[in-house]
XYZ file of C-alpha atoms in Angstrom:
166
model
C -18.079 -13.677 25.116
C -17.381 -10.776 22.795
C -17.687 -11.371 19.082
C -15.904 -8.903 16.880
C -17.169 -8.478 13.339
C -14.844 -8.230 10.406
C -14.181 -4.804 8.905
C -13.908 -5.265 5.140
C -12.542 -2.455 2.989
C -14.288 -1.701 -0.303
C -12.711 0.823 -2.657
C -13.346 1.909 -6.217
C -11.580 3.855 -8.925
C -12.446 5.205 -12.353
C -9.816 5.047 -15.091
C -9.722 6.675 -18.497
C -6.628 4.738 -19.618
C -6.651 1.207 -18.235
C -3.415 -0.795 -18.616
C -5.294 -3.792 -20.090
C -8.307 -2.301 -21.876
C -6.586 0.899 -23.011
C -8.567 4.052 -23.685
C -11.315 4.957 -26.106
C -12.857 8.310 -26.917
C -12.128 11.856 -25.846
C -11.451 12.945 -22.281
C -12.871 15.223 -21.102
C -15.933 13.730 -22.789
C -17.518 15.579 -25.705
C -21.167 15.910 -26.712
C -22.248 13.132 -29.138
C -18.875 11.315 -28.874
C -18.527 8.004 -27.055
C -15.959 7.719 -24.264
C -15.189 4.434 -22.467
C -14.214 4.299 -18.793
C -12.856 1.429 -16.700
C -14.266 0.957 -13.215
C -12.144 -0.893 -10.657
C -13.489 -2.398 -7.438
C -11.139 -3.715 -4.702
C -12.018 -5.781 -1.627
C -9.908 -6.486 1.448
C -11.238 -8.631 4.290
C -8.977 -8.819 7.348
C -10.739 -11.260 9.660
C -13.908 -13.402 9.495
C -15.207 -14.964 6.279
C -18.069 -13.055 4.671
C -20.834 -15.103 3.085
C -23.291 -13.805 0.477
C -20.619 -11.252 -0.505
C -21.517 -9.110 -3.492
C -20.991 -5.701 -5.007
C -23.784 -4.069 -6.996
C -24.235 -0.849 -8.941
C -26.732 0.677 -11.356
C -25.727 2.274 -14.633
C -26.923 5.853 -14.972
C -29.320 6.569 -17.862
C -27.450 6.715 -21.173
C -24.470 4.686 -19.901
C -23.591 1.504 -21.800
C -21.993 -1.779 -20.773
C -18.955 -2.562 -22.948
C -18.736 -6.279 -21.997
C -15.029 -6.023 -21.195
C -14.262 -7.363 -17.738
C -11.617 -9.122 -15.677
C -10.984 -10.226 -12.109
C -7.790 -10.590 -10.051
C -7.521 -12.721 -6.898
C -10.690 -14.628 -7.871
C -12.077 -16.199 -11.038
C -15.472 -14.543 -10.506
C -16.040 -11.621 -12.869
C -18.727 -8.952 -12.656
C -21.924 -9.518 -14.660
C -24.316 -7.133 -16.356
C -28.104 -7.509 -16.210
C -29.539 -5.591 -19.190
C -33.105 -5.917 -17.892
C -32.279 -4.171 -14.588
C -29.361 -2.117 -15.988
C -27.220 -3.295 -13.069
C -23.744 -4.701 -12.559
C -23.191 -7.336 -9.894
C -20.078 -9.054 -8.652
C -21.398 -12.074 -6.739
C -18.492 -13.559 -4.810
C -20.268 -16.067 -2.582
C -17.686 -16.152 0.215
C -15.054 -13.459 0.699
C -12.413 -15.347 2.696
C -10.788 -14.018 5.839
C -7.305 -12.688 5.100
C -8.139 -11.481 1.584
C -5.782 -8.602 0.864
C -3.534 -9.518 3.799
C -2.609 -13.220 3.720
C -3.950 -13.626 0.165
C -4.197 -11.209 -2.780
C -7.020 -8.701 -2.570
C -10.025 -9.304 -4.798
C -10.193 -6.913 -7.734
C -12.616 -6.553 -10.609
C -12.453 -4.260 -13.609
C -15.078 -3.573 -16.248
C -15.707 -1.024 -18.956
C -18.683 1.249 -19.380
C -19.219 4.081 -21.844
C -21.168 7.290 -22.198
C -22.110 9.436 -25.187
C -23.085 12.748 -23.575
C -26.066 14.762 -24.778
C -25.980 18.501 -25.558
C -27.856 19.305 -22.325
C -24.942 17.786 -20.332
C -22.352 20.249 -21.713
C -20.466 21.991 -18.923
C -21.470 19.340 -16.362
C -20.129 16.020 -15.150
C -22.052 13.144 -16.713
C -23.306 10.494 -14.251
C -21.942 6.967 -14.792
C -22.712 4.636 -11.840
C -25.056 4.998 -8.885
C -26.255 2.950 -5.892
C -22.810 1.338 -5.483
C -22.841 -1.090 -2.582
C -20.860 -3.980 -1.092
C -22.676 -6.330 1.251
C -22.096 -9.623 2.979
C -22.789 -11.537 6.182
C -20.063 -12.069 8.766
C -19.853 -15.866 9.053
C -18.883 -15.696 12.738
C -21.127 -12.966 14.178
C -23.937 -13.312 11.558
C -23.960 -9.508 11.295
C -24.885 -8.033 7.913
C -22.069 -5.807 6.654
C -22.823 -3.028 4.143
C -20.428 -0.520 2.578
C -21.719 2.119 0.180
C -19.704 4.272 -2.181
C -20.467 7.664 -3.731
C -21.940 7.732 -7.220
C -19.375 7.954 -10.031
C -19.379 10.718 -12.650
C -17.036 11.646 -15.480
C -15.220 13.938 -13.019
C -14.114 11.063 -10.743
C -11.285 9.810 -12.980
C -8.262 8.900 -10.857
C -5.640 8.631 -13.616
C -5.984 12.145 -15.042
C -5.928 15.616 -13.540
C -8.004 17.056 -16.406
C -11.563 17.990 -15.401
C -14.398 15.672 -16.430
C -17.036 18.198 -17.470
C -18.669 17.434 -20.819
C -17.311 19.629 -23.616
C -19.566 20.995 -26.377
C-alpha cells in the first residue's frame, strides 16, 4: 500500500494599497512616518485533509499590529498575540479540495512600521519566521511550508523600491 501525502500550497503577498483596507502613509516608507501594509496569506489543499493546520509569523522589532483583518473561504481570522509579538491563523482542519473544489482560504491583515533614521537607505523588516504547518489526516505526516521574511521591498502591488527614505 502506498500512501501519498497531500501537497498544500502556501503563498503570501504584501500590499501597499489593499482594495478593502486602502492605503496609509508614504511608500516608499519615510523615516519617522508610519506606513501601513496589508499581508495576504493564501492556502490551497488539493488532496487529504490537514489537521492542526495553522500559519504563524513573528512581527519584526518596531512593527505594529493594526487590528484590521479579514478572511475569505473560512470564518477564521488571524489573531495577534501581543505578549509573543506573533500572528497566528489557526484553522483546525484545512479540508481536501480547498482551492480546487472549494474556494481557497485567504486571510488579510494590516501591520505598520515607522522607520528609524538608522534604517534610511535600507529595506525595513516586517515579518519573519513565516510558516504553515499541519498534519496529513491520511498519512499522519507533518507538513511544513516556510516562506521568506517580508520587508518593505516585497510589495507586490507597486514597482517602486521599498528602501526607507530619509
